[in-house]
CSV table of N, CA and C in Angstrom, one decimal:
chain,number,residue,atom,x,y,z
A,1,MET,N,-22.1,84.5,48.9
A,1,MET,CA,-21.9,83.6,49.7
A,1,MET,C,-21.9,81.9,49.4
A,2,ILE,N,-22.4,82.2,47.9
A,2,ILE,CA,-22.6,80.2,47.3
A,2,ILE,C,-21.0,80.8,46.2
A,3,ALA,N,-20.9,81.5,45.8
A,3,ALA,CA,-19.6,81.9,45.5
A,3,ALA,C,-17.9,81.7,46.1
A,4,ARG,N,-18.6,81.7,47.8
A,4,ARG,CA,-16.9,81.8,48.5
A,4,ARG,C,-17.2,79.9,49.1
A,5,VAL,N,-18.1,79.7,49.1
A,5,VAL,CA,-18.4,78.1,49.2
A,5,VAL,C,-18.0,76.9,48.5
A,6,PHE,N,-18.4,77.6,47.0
A,6,PHE,CA,-17.7,76.7,45.6
A,6,PHE,C,-16.1,77.2,45.6
A,7,ASP,N,-16.1,78.3,45.9
A,7,ASP,CA,-14.2,78.8,46.0
A,7,ASP,C,-13.3,78.0,46.6
A,8,ARG,N,-14.3,77.7,48.5
A,8,ARG,CA,-13.2,76.8,49.6
A,8,ARG,C,-13.6,75.4,48.5
A,9,ILE,N,-14.4,75.2,48.5
A,9,ILE,CA,-14.3,72.7,47.5
A,9,ILE,C,-12.9,72.9,46.8
A,10,ARG,N,-13.3,74.3,45.8
A,10,ARG,CA,-12.6,73.9,44.7
A,10,ARG,C,-10.6,74.1,45.6
A,11,ARG,N,-11.0,74.8,46.3
A,11,ARG,CA,-9.3,75.3,47.2
A,11,ARG,C,-8.8,73.3,47.8
A,12,LEU,N,-9.8,72.7,48.7
A,12,LEU,CA,-10.1,72.0,49.0
A,12,LEU,C,-10.1,70.4,48.2
A,13,ALA,N,-10.4,70.1,47.1
A,13,ALA,CA,-10.4,69.4,46.3
A,13,ALA,C,-8.7,69.7,45.8
A,14,ALA,N,-8.2,70.7,45.6
A,14,ALA,CA,-7.0,71.1,44.7
A,14,ALA,C,-5.7,70.6,46.1
A,15,VAL,N,-6.0,70.6,47.1
A,15,VAL,CA,-5.4,70.0,48.0
A,15,VAL,C,-4.9,68.6,48.2
A,16,VAL,N,-6.3,68.1,48.3
A,16,VAL,CA,-7.0,66.6,48.8
A,16,VAL,C,-5.7,66.0,46.8
A,17,GLN,N,-6.0,66.5,46.1
A,17,GLN,CA,-5.5,66.0,44.5
A,17,GLN,C,-4.0,66.5,44.6
A,18,HIS,N,-3.6,67.2,45.5
A,18,HIS,CA,-1.7,67.2,45.6
A,18,HIS,C,-1.5,65.7,45.5
A,19,PRO,N,-0.2,65.4,44.7
A,19,PRO,CA,0.1,64.3,44.7
A,19,PRO,C,1.2,63.9,46.6
A,20,CYS,N,1.2,64.7,47.3
A,20,CYS,CA,2.1,64.6,48.6
A,20,CYS,C,0.8,63.5,49.4
A,21,HIS,N,-0.6,64.1,49.4
A,21,HIS,CA,-2.0,63.5,49.6
A,21,HIS,C,-2.0,62.1,49.0
A,22,GLN,N,-1.8,61.8,47.6
A,22,GLN,CA,-2.5,60.8,47.3
A,22,GLN,C,-1.7,59.8,47.4
A,23,VAL,N,-0.2,60.4,47.9
A,23,VAL,CA,0.8,59.1,48.2
A,23,VAL,C,0.7,58.1,49.9
A,24,TRP,N,0.1,59.7,50.4
A,24,TRP,CA,-0.6,59.2,52.1
A,24,TRP,C,-1.9,58.1,51.7
A,25,ARG,N,-2.6,58.9,51.1
A,25,ARG,CA,-4.0,57.8,50.7
A,25,ARG,C,-3.8,56.4,50.2
A,26,LEU,N,-2.6,55.9,49.1
A,26,LEU,CA,-2.1,55.1,49.1
A,26,LEU,C,-1.5,54.3,49.8
A,27,SER,N,-0.8,54.7,50.8
A,27,SER,CA,-0.2,54.3,51.4
A,27,SER,C,-1.1,53.9,53.0
A,28,VAL,N,-2.2,54.4,53.3
A,28,VAL,CA,-3.0,53.8,54.2
A,28,VAL,C,-3.9,52.8,53.6
A,29,LEU,N,-4.4,52.8,52.7
A,29,LEU,CA,-5.4,51.6,51.9
A,29,LEU,C,-4.1,50.6,52.0
A,30,ALA,N,-3.2,51.0,51.7
A,30,ALA,CA,-2.1,49.6,51.2
A,30,ALA,C,-2.0,48.8,53.3
A,31,LEU,N,-1.9,50.0,53.8
A,31,LEU,CA,-2.0,49.6,55.3
A,31,LEU,C,-2.7,48.8,55.7
A,32,LEU,N,-4.1,49.3,55.4
A,32,LEU,CA,-5.2,48.4,55.1
A,32,LEU,C,-5.3,47.1,55.2
A,33,ALA,N,-5.1,47.2,53.7
A,33,ALA,CA,-5.3,45.9,53.0
A,33,ALA,C,-4.0,44.8,53.6
A,34,VAL,N,-2.9,45.3,54.5
A,34,VAL,CA,-1.7,44.3,54.8
A,34,VAL,C,-2.6,44.0,56.2
A,35,SER,N,-3.4,44.8,56.8
A,35,SER,CA,-3.6,44.5,58.1
A,35,SER,C,-5.1,43.6,58.4
A,36,ALA,N,-5.9,44.3,57.3
A,36,ALA,CA,-6.8,43.1,56.9
A,36,ALA,C,-6.7,41.7,56.6
A,37,THR,N,-5.7,41.4,55.8
A,37,THR,CA,-5.4,40.5,55.0
A,37,THR,C,-4.7,40.0,56.5
A,38,ALA,N,-3.3,40.0,57.7
A,38,ALA,CA,-2.7,39.8,58.6
A,38,ALA,C,-3.7,39.1,59.5
A,39,CYS,N,-5.1,40.3,60.2
A,39,CYS,CA,-5.9,39.1,60.6
A,39,CYS,C,-6.7,38.3,60.2
A,40,ALA,N,-6.9,38.1,59.2
A,40,ALA,CA,-7.4,37.1,58.0
A,40,ALA,C,-6.5,36.1,58.6
A,41,ALA,N,-5.3,35.7,58.3
A,41,ALA,CA,-4.6,34.8,58.2
A,41,ALA,C,-3.7,34.4,60.2
A,42,VAL,N,-4.1,34.8,60.9
A,42,VAL,CA,-4.2,34.7,62.3
A,42,VAL,C,-5.6,34.0,63.0
A,43,GLY,N,-7.0,34.4,62.2
A,43,GLY,CA,-8.0,33.9,62.8
A,43,GLY,C,-8.1,32.6,61.9
A,44,HIS,N,-7.6,32.5,60.8
A,44,HIS,CA,-7.5,31.3,60.3
A,44,HIS,C,-6.4,30.1,61.1
A,45,PHE,N,-5.6,30.2,61.0
A,45,PHE,CA,-4.4,29.3,61.8
A,45,PHE,C,-5.4,29.0,63.1
A,46,HIS,N,-5.8,30.2,63.6
A,46,HIS,CA,-6.3,29.9,65.5
A,46,HIS,C,-7.4,29.2,65.2
A,47,TYR,N,-8.4,29.4,64.7
A,47,TYR,CA,-9.5,28.3,64.5
A,47,TYR,C,-9.4,26.8,63.6
A,48,ALA,N,-8.5,27.1,62.7
A,48,ALA,CA,-7.6,25.4,61.5
A,48,ALA,C,-7.4,24.9,63.2
A,49,ALA,N,-6.5,25.3,64.1
A,49,ALA,CA,-5.4,24.3,64.9
A,49,ALA,C,-6.6,24.4,65.8
A,50,ALA,N,-7.5,24.7,66.8
A,50,ALA,CA,-8.7,24.7,67.7
A,50,ALA,C,-8.8,22.9,66.8
A,51,ASP,N,-9.7,23.6,65.8
A,51,ASP,CA,-10.6,22.5,64.7
A,51,ASP,C,-9.7,21.1,64.5
A,52,GLN,N,-8.7,21.4,63.9
A,52,GLN,CA,-8.1,20.2,64.3
A,52,GLN,C,-7.4,19.5,65.7
A,53,ARG,N,-7.4,20.1,66.8
A,53,ARG,CA,-7.0,20.2,67.4
A,53,ARG,C,-9.1,18.8,68.2
A,54,THR,N,-9.9,19.9,67.9
A,54,THR,CA,-11.1,18.9,68.1
A,54,THR,C,-11.6,17.3,67.3
A,55,ALA,N,-10.8,17.9,66.2
A,55,ALA,CA,-10.6,16.7,65.5
A,55,ALA,C,-9.8,15.2,66.0
A,56,GLU,N,-8.5,15.7,66.4
A,56,GLU,CA,-8.1,14.5,67.4
A,56,GLU,C,-8.9,13.8,67.7
A,57,VAL,N,-9.7,14.5,68.7
A,57,VAL,CA,-10.4,14.6,69.9
A,57,VAL,C,-11.4,13.8,69.5
A,58,ARG,N,-12.3,13.7,68.6
A,58,ARG,CA,-13.2,12.9,68.0
A,58,ARG,C,-13.1,11.9,68.2
A,59,ARG,N,-11.6,11.9,66.8
A,59,ARG,CA,-11.6,10.4,66.8
A,59,ARG,C,-10.6,9.6,67.7
A,60,SER,N,-9.8,9.3,68.2
A,60,SER,CA,-9.8,9.0,69.5
A,60,SER,C,-10.6,8.5,70.4
A,61,VAL,N,-11.5,9.6,70.9
A,61,VAL,CA,-11.9,9.2,72.5
A,61,VAL,C,-13.0,8.5,71.9
A,62,ALA,N,-13.9,7.8,71.5
A,62,ALA,CA,-14.4,6.8,71.1
A,62,ALA,C,-14.4,6.0,71.1
A,63,ALA,N,-13.1,5.9,70.1
A,63,ALA,CA,-12.2,4.0,70.3
A,63,ALA,C,-11.4,4.0,72.1
A,64,GLN,N,-11.3,4.9,72.3
A,64,GLN,CA,-11.2,4.8,74.2
A,64,GLN,C,-12.0,4.4,75.2
A,65,VAL,N,-12.7,5.4,75.1
A,65,VAL,CA,-14.1,4.9,76.3
A,65,VAL,C,-15.0,3.9,76.2
A,66,GLY,N,-15.0,3.1,74.7
A,66,GLY,CA,-15.5,1.9,74.1
A,66,GLY,C,-15.2,0.7,75.4
A,67,PRO,N,-13.6,0.5,75.3
A,67,PRO,CA,-12.8,-0.8,75.6
A,67,PRO,C,-12.5,0.3,77.1
A,68,LEU,N,-12.8,0.9,77.9
A,68,LEU,CA,-12.6,1.4,78.7
A,68,LEU,C,-14.5,0.8,80.0
A,69,THR,N,-14.9,1.3,79.5
A,69,THR,CA,-16.3,0.9,80.0
A,69,THR,C,-16.6,0.0,79.7
A,70,ALA,N,-16.7,-1.1,79.2
A,70,ALA,CA,-16.5,-3.0,79.4
A,70,ALA,C,-15.3,-3.1,80.0
A,71,GLY,N,-13.7,-2.3,80.5
A,71,GLY,CA,-13.1,-3.1,81.4
A,71,GLY,C,-14.6,-2.5,82.9
A,72,VAL,N,-14.2,-1.4,82.8
A,72,VAL,CA,-15.0,-1.6,84.4
A,72,VAL,C,-16.1,-2.1,84.5
A,73,LEU,N,-17.1,-2.7,83.5
A,73,LEU,CA,-18.1,-3.7,84.0
A,73,LEU,C,-17.6,-5.3,84.1
A,74,THR,N,-15.9,-5.5,83.5
A,74,THR,CA,-15.9,-7.1,83.5
A,74,THR,C,-15.0,-7.5,84.8
A,75,TYR,N,-15.6,-8.6,85.4
A,75,TYR,CA,-14.5,-8.7,86.6
A,75,TYR,C,-15.1,-10.3,86.7
A,76,LYS,N,-14.0,-11.2,87.3
A,76,LYS,CA,-13.9,-12.3,87.3
A,76,LYS,C,-13.8,-13.0,88.8
A,77,ALA,N,-15.1,-13.6,89.4
A,77,ALA,CA,-14.6,-13.7,90.7
A,77,ALA,C,-13.7,-14.7,90.9
A,78,ASP,N,-12.6,-15.4,90.2
A,78,ASP,CA,-11.4,-15.5,91.5
A,78,ASP,C,-10.7,-13.9,91.7
A,79,THR,N,-10.7,-13.4,90.9
A,79,THR,CA,-10.3,-11.9,91.0
A,79,THR,C,-10.9,-10.5,91.1
A,80,VAL,N,-11.9,-10.6,91.7
A,80,VAL,CA,-12.5,-9.8,91.6
A,80,VAL,C,-12.3,-8.7,92.1
A,81,ASP,N,-11.6,-8.6,93.2
A,81,ASP,CA,-11.1,-7.1,94.1
A,81,ASP,C,-10.0,-6.4,93.3
A,82,ALA,N,-9.1,-7.4,92.6
A,82,ALA,CA,-8.0,-6.8,91.0
A,82,ALA,C,-8.9,-6.0,90.6
A,83,ASP,N,-9.6,-6.7,89.5
A,83,ASP,CA,-10.7,-6.0,88.8
A,83,ASP,C,-11.0,-5.0,89.1
A,84,VAL,N,-11.6,-5.0,89.7
A,84,VAL,CA,-11.9,-3.6,91.1
A,84,VAL,C,-11.5,-2.3,90.8
A,85,GLN,N,-9.8,-3.1,91.4
A,85,GLN,CA,-9.2,-1.5,92.0
A,85,GLN,C,-8.7,-1.3,90.0
A,86,GLN,N,-8.3,-2.1,89.4
A,86,GLN,CA,-7.9,-2.2,88.1
A,86,GLN,C,-9.4,-0.6,87.8
A,87,SER,N,-10.0,-1.1,87.6
A,87,SER,CA,-11.7,-0.7,87.6
A,87,SER,C,-11.5,1.3,87.7
A,88,LYS,N,-11.3,0.3,88.8
A,88,LYS,CA,-11.2,1.9,89.5
A,88,LYS,C,-9.9,3.2,89.5
A,89,THR,N,-9.2,3.1,89.0
A,89,THR,CA,-8.4,3.5,87.7
A,89,THR,C,-8.5,4.5,86.8
A,90,HIS,N,-10.1,3.9,86.4
A,90,HIS,CA,-10.3,4.7,85.0
A,90,HIS,C,-11.8,5.8,85.1
A,91,ALA,N,-11.5,5.6,86.4
A,91,ALA,CA,-13.1,6.4,87.4
A,91,ALA,C,-12.2,7.9,87.3
A,92,THR,N,-13.8,8.5,87.8
A,92,THR,CA,-13.3,9.7,89.0
A,92,THR,C,-14.6,10.4,89.2
A,93,GLY,N,-15.1,11.7,90.4
A,93,GLY,CA,-15.9,12.7,90.4
A,93,GLY,C,-16.6,11.3,91.0
A,94,ASP,N,-17.9,11.8,91.3
A,94,ASP,CA,-19.0,10.8,91.7
A,94,ASP,C,-19.4,9.7,91.2
A,95,PHE,N,-19.0,9.3,90.0
A,95,PHE,CA,-19.1,7.7,89.4
A,95,PHE,C,-18.2,6.8,90.0
A,96,LEU,N,-16.9,7.4,90.6
A,96,LEU,CA,-15.8,7.0,91.5
A,96,LEU,C,-16.6,6.5,92.7
A,97,ASN,N,-16.8,7.8,93.1
A,97,ASN,CA,-18.1,6.6,94.5
A,97,ASN,C,-18.8,6.1,94.0
A,98,SER,N,-20.0,5.9,93.9
A,98,SER,CA,-21.4,5.7,92.9
A,98,SER,C,-20.3,4.0,92.7
A,99,TYR,N,-19.2,3.9,92.2
A,99,TYR,CA,-18.9,2.8,91.6
A,99,TYR,C,-18.4,2.0,92.4
A,100,THR,N,-17.2,2.6,93.5
A,100,THR,CA,-16.8,2.0,95.1
A,100,THR,C,-18.1,1.5,95.8
A,101,LYS,N,-18.7,2.4,96.1
A,101,LYS,CA,-20.3,1.7,96.9
A,101,LYS,C,-20.7,0.9,96.0
A,102,LEU,N,-21.1,0.5,95.3
A,102,LEU,CA,-21.5,-0.8,94.5
A,102,LEU,C,-20.8,-1.8,94.7
A,103,THR,N,-19.7,-1.9,94.2
A,103,THR,CA,-18.3,-2.8,94.2
A,103,THR,C,-18.8,-3.3,95.5
A,104,THR,N,-18.3,-3.0,96.6
A,104,THR,CA,-18.0,-3.0,97.8
A,104,THR,C,-19.3,-3.5,98.7
A,105,ASP,N,-20.5,-3.0,98.4
A,105,ASP,CA,-22.1,-2.9,98.9
A,105,ASP,C,-22.0,-4.1,98.4
A,106,THR,N,-21.8,-5.0,96.5
A,106,THR,CA,-22.7,-6.2,95.9
A,106,THR,C,-22.0,-6.9,94.9
A,107,ILE,N,-21.6,-6.2,94.4
A,107,ILE,CA,-20.4,-7.3,93.8
A,107,ILE,C,-19.9,-7.8,93.6
A,108,ILE,N,-18.4,-6.7,94.7
A,108,ILE,CA,-17.6,-8.2,95.3
A,108,ILE,C,-18.0,-9.0,96.2
A,109,PRO,N,-19.0,-9.2,97.1
A,109,PRO,CA,-19.2,-10.0,98.1
A,109,PRO,C,-20.2,-11.0,97.3
A,110,GLN,N,-21.2,-10.6,95.7
A,110,GLN,CA,-22.0,-11.4,95.2
A,110,GLN,C,-20.8,-12.4,94.4
A,111,ALA,N,-19.9,-11.6,93.8
A,111,ALA,CA,-19.0,-12.2,92.8
A,111,ALA,C,-18.1,-13.6,93.7
A,112,ARG,N,-17.9,-13.7,94.9
A,112,ARG,CA,-17.4,-14.5,95.8
A,112,ARG,C,-18.2,-15.5,95.9
A,113,GLN,N,-19.3,-14.9,96.4
A,113,GLN,CA,-20.5,-16.4,97.1
A,113,GLN,C,-20.8,-17.1,96.2
A,114,SER,N,-21.4,-16.4,95.1
A,114,SER,CA,-21.9,-17.0,94.3
A,114,SER,C,-21.0,-17.7,92.9
A,115,HIS,N,-19.7,-16.7,92.8
A,115,HIS,CA,-19.3,-17.3,91.8
A,115,HIS,C,-19.2,-16.8,90.7
A,116,VAL,N,-19.4,-15.7,90.5
A,116,VAL,CA,-20.0,-15.0,89.3
A,116,VAL,C,-19.4,-14.3,88.9
A,117,ASP,N,-19.1,-14.3,86.9
A,117,ASP,CA,-18.1,-13.7,86.1
A,117,ASP,C,-18.7,-12.9,85.4
A,118,ALA,N,-18.1,-12.0,84.9
A,118,ALA,CA,-18.7,-11.5,84.1
A,118,ALA,C,-18.2,-10.5,83.3
A,119,ARG,N,-18.6,-10.6,81.9
A,119,ARG,CA,-17.3,-9.9,80.7
A,119,ARG,C,-18.1,-9.6,79.4
A,120,TRP,N,-17.8,-8.1,79.6
A,120,TRP,CA,-18.7,-7.4,78.5
A,120,TRP,C,-17.7,-7.1,77.2
A,121,GLU,N,-18.1,-6.9,76.1
A,121,GLU,CA,-17.1,-6.4,74.9
A,121,GLU,C,-18.1,-5.0,74.3
A,122,VAL,N,-17.1,-4.7,73.3
A,122,VAL,CA,-17.6,-3.5,72.8
A,122,VAL,C,-18.6,-3.8,71.6
A,123,SER,N,-19.5,-3.6,70.8
A,123,SER,CA,-20.4,-4.2,69.7
A,123,SER,C,-20.2,-2.2,69.2
A,124,GLY,N,-19.9,-1.5,69.8
A,124,GLY,CA,-19.6,-0.6,68.7
A,124,GLY,C,-20.2,0.6,69.9
A,125,THR,N,-19.6,1.9,69.0
A,125,THR,CA,-19.3,3.8,69.7
A,125,THR,C,-19.8,4.3,69.0
A,126,SER,N,-20.7,5.6,69.7
A,126,SER,CA,-20.4,6.6,68.7
A,126,SER,C,-21.2,8.0,69.1
A,127,LEU,N,-19.6,8.8,69.0
A,127,LEU,CA,-19.6,10.0,69.3
A,127,LEU,C,-20.8,11.0,69.7
A,128,VAL,N,-21.5,11.3,70.9
A,128,VAL,CA,-22.3,12.0,71.4
A,128,VAL,C,-21.7,13.6,70.7
A,129,SER,N,-20.6,14.1,71.8
A,129,SER,CA,-20.0,15.2,72.1
A,129,SER,C,-18.8,15.5,71.9
A,130,ALA,N,-17.9,16.4,72.3
A,130,ALA,CA,-16.3,16.3,71.9
A,130,ALA,C,-16.1,17.5,72.3
A,131,ALA,N,-15.2,18.4,73.3
A,131,ALA,CA,-14.4,19.0,73.4
A,131,ALA,C,-13.4,18.2,73.7
A,132,GLN,N,-11.9,19.5,73.8
A,132,GLN,CA,-10.7,19.2,74.2
A,132,GLN,C,-10.7,18.3,75.3
A,133,ASP,N,-11.1,18.9,76.3
A,133,ASP,CA,-11.2,17.2,78.2
A,133,ASP,C,-12.5,16.9,78.5
A,134,SER,N,-13.2,16.7,77.2
A,134,SER,CA,-14.9,16.3,77.8
A,134,SER,C,-15.6,15.5,76.4
A,135,ALA,N,-15.8,14.4,76.9
A,135,ALA,CA,-16.5,13.6,75.7
A,135,ALA,C,-17.5,12.9,76.3
A,136,VAL,N,-19.0,12.6,75.4
A,136,VAL,CA,-19.7,12.1,76.4
A,136,VAL,C,-19.8,11.1,74.5
A,137,VAL,N,-20.0,9.7,75.1
A,137,VAL,CA,-19.9,8.6,74.3
A,137,VAL,C,-21.1,7.4,74.6
A,138,LEU,N,-21.7,7.3,73.1
A,138,LEU,CA,-22.6,6.2,73.6
A,138,LEU,C,-21.8,4.9,72.9
A,139,VAL,N,-22.0,3.8,74.1
A,139,VAL,CA,-20.9,3.0,73.7
A,139,VAL,C,-22.7,1.2,73.8
A,140,LEU,N,-22.1,0.5,72.9
A,140,LEU,CA,-23.3,-0.8,73.0
A,140,LEU,C,-22.3,-1.4,73.9
A,141,LEU,N,-22.8,-2.9,74.1
A,141,LEU,CA,-22.1,-3.6,74.5
A,141,LEU,C,-22.7,-5.2,74.6
A,142,ARG,N,-21.9,-6.3,75.0
A,142,ARG,CA,-22.7,-7.0,74.4
A,142,ARG,C,-22.1,-7.7,75.9
A,143,GLY,N,-22.6,-9.3,76.4
A,143,GLY,CA,-22.0,-9.2,77.6
A,143,GLY,C,-22.2,-11.0,77.8
A,144,ILE,N,-21.9,-11.2,78.9
A,144,ILE,CA,-21.9,-12.7,79.2
A,144,ILE,C,-21.8,-12.9,81.1
A,145,THR,N,-22.4,-13.5,81.6
A,145,THR,CA,-22.7,-14.0,83.1
A,145,THR,C,-22.6,-15.2,83.5
A,146,THR,N,-21.9,-15.8,84.0
A,146,THR,CA,-21.9,-17.0,84.5
A,146,THR,C,-22.0,-17.4,86.9
A,147,ASN,N,-22.4,-17.7,86.5
A,147,ASN,CA,-22.5,-17.8,88.1
A,147,ASN,C,-22.6,-19.8,88.6
A,148,SER,N,-22.0,-20.0,89.9
A,148,SER,CA,-21.9,-21.0,90.1
A,148,SER,C,-23.5,-22.5,90.4
A,149,THR,N,-24.7,-21.4,90.3
A,149,THR,CA,-26.1,-21.9,90.5
A,149,THR,C,-26.2,-22.0,89.4
A,150,LYS,N,-25.7,-21.0,88.9
A,150,LYS,CA,-26.4,-21.3,86.6
A,150,LYS,C,-25.2,-21.1,85.8
A,151,PRO,N,-24.9,-22.6,85.7
A,151,PRO,CA,-23.9,-22.5,85.1
A,151,PRO,C,-24.0,-22.3,83.5
A,152,ASP,N,-25.2,-22.3,83.0
A,152,ASP,CA,-25.3,-21.7,81.9
A,152,ASP,C,-25.0,-20.3,81.3
A,153,PRO,N,-24.7,-19.3,80.5
A,153,PRO,CA,-24.4,-18.3,80.1
A,153,PRO,C,-25.2,-17.5,79.7
A,154,THR,N,-25.9,-16.7,80.9
A,154,THR,CA,-27.0,-15.4,80.6
A,154,THR,C,-26.3,-14.4,79.2
A,155,TYR,N,-26.9,-14.4,78.4
A,155,TYR,CA,-26.3,-13.0,76.9
A,155,TYR,C,-27.1,-11.8,77.4
A,156,LEU,N,-26.4,-10.8,77.2
A,156,LEU,CA,-27.2,-9.8,78.0
A,156,LEU,C,-26.6,-8.3,76.3
A,157,VAL,N,-27.5,-7.8,76.2
A,157,VAL,CA,-27.1,-6.7,75.3
A,157,VAL,C,-27.2,-5.6,76.3
A,158,SER,N,-26.7,-4.4,76.1
A,158,SER,CA,-27.1,-2.7,76.9
A,158,SER,C,-26.1,-2.1,76.2
A,159,SER,N,-27.0,-0.5,76.3
A,159,SER,CA,-26.3,0.8,75.7
A,159,SER,C,-26.1,1.4,77.2
A,160,VAL,N,-25.5,2.2,76.8
A,160,VAL,CA,-24.6,3.2,78.3
A,160,VAL,C,-24.1,4.6,77.3
A,161,ARG,N,-24.5,5.5,78.1
A,161,ARG,CA,-24.4,7.2,77.4
A,161,ARG,C,-22.7,7.6,78.6
A,162,VAL,N,-22.0,7.6,77.6
A,162,VAL,CA,-20.8,7.6,79.1
A,162,VAL,C,-19.8,9.4,78.8
A,163,HIS,N,-19.8,9.4,80.0
A,163,HIS,CA,-19.6,10.7,80.1
A,163,HIS,C,-17.8,10.8,80.8
A,164,VAL,N,-16.7,11.3,79.6
A,164,VAL,CA,-15.4,11.0,79.9
A,164,VAL,C,-14.9,12.6,80.0
A,165,VAL,N,-14.1,13.0,80.6
A,165,VAL,CA,-13.6,13.6,81.4
A,165,VAL,C,-12.0,13.4,81.2
A,166,LYS,N,-10.6,14.4,80.7
A,166,LYS,CA,-9.5,14.3,80.5
A,166,LYS,C,-8.6,15.3,81.2
A,167,PRO,N,-8.2,14.9,83.1
A,167,PRO,CA,-7.7,15.6,83.6
A,167,PRO,C,-6.3,16.2,83.9
A,168,HIS,N,-5.9,15.0,83.2
A,168,HIS,CA,-4.2,14.4,83.4
A,168,HIS,C,-4.2,13.9,81.5
A,169,GLY,N,-4.5,14.3,81.0
A,169,GLY,CA,-4.6,13.3,79.8
A,169,GLY,C,-4.4,12.7,79.5
A,170,GLN,N,-5.1,11.6,80.8
A,170,GLN,CA,-6.2,10.7,80.4
A,170,GLN,C,-7.7,10.4,80.6
A,171,TRP,N,-8.3,9.6,79.4
A,171,TRP,CA,-10.1,9.9,79.5
A,171,TRP,C,-10.2,8.7,81.1
A,172,LEU,N,-10.9,9.2,81.6
A,172,LEU,CA,-12.2,9.2,83.2
A,172,LEU,C,-13.1,8.9,82.7
A,173,ILE,N,-13.8,7.6,83.6
A,173,ILE,CA,-15.0,7.9,83.1
A,173,ILE,C,-16.0,8.4,84.7
A,174,ASP,N,-16.9,10.0,84.2
A,174,ASP,CA,-17.4,10.7,84.9
A,174,ASP,C,-18.9,10.4,84.7
A,175,ARG,N,-19.4,9.8,84.3
A,175,ARG,CA,-20.8,9.6,84.5
A,175,ARG,C,-21.6,8.2,83.3
A,176,MET,N,-22.0,7.1,83.8
A,176,MET,CA,-22.6,6.2,83.4
A,176,MET,C,-24.0,6.1,83.3
A,177,GLU,N,-24.6,6.3,82.4
A,177,GLU,CA,-25.7,6.4,82.4
A,177,GLU,C,-26.5,4.8,81.9
A,178,PRO,N,-26.8,4.3,81.7
A,178,PRO,CA,-27.9,3.1,80.5
A,178,PRO,C,-29.4,3.2,80.5
A,179,LEU,N,-29.0,3.1,79.1
A,179,LEU,CA,-30.1,4.1,78.5
A,179,LEU,C,-31.2,2.3,78.0
């Protein structure tokens, strides 16, 4: 019985060592190596391209969101209506709705009545997070306000967390949180 098992093993070993089988095994190994290399190359280029797009977003978003934020907060008494309309083009979603209500109910009437001017400048930005079509940026601002009842300027400093989205190739403010 044991002799038969060893005999079978010898015959199988002879078949496996046959030159045709060795060529076949080498072909399979070569095919596996080429497939693994191709998969690795495709994966590398896929992730490298995605990383490159994210890096481009990271480089540009903080530089763009700072001036957008300052622009939304800046207005002059003489041009407050046009300033607010221009600012609305940089807002979207719930922020656009709340900004519209705030400007209609408070900012425009006060600017006209007391000749309020508000000018904001970006003193710094820091990217918190970014994706291809959304980002969160910390914006540090310096502001100066003047009005007819108090001619001396009031100097202000503020920091806001700004959430932006990019629905149609343009960054729009979706949410602004004073810190």
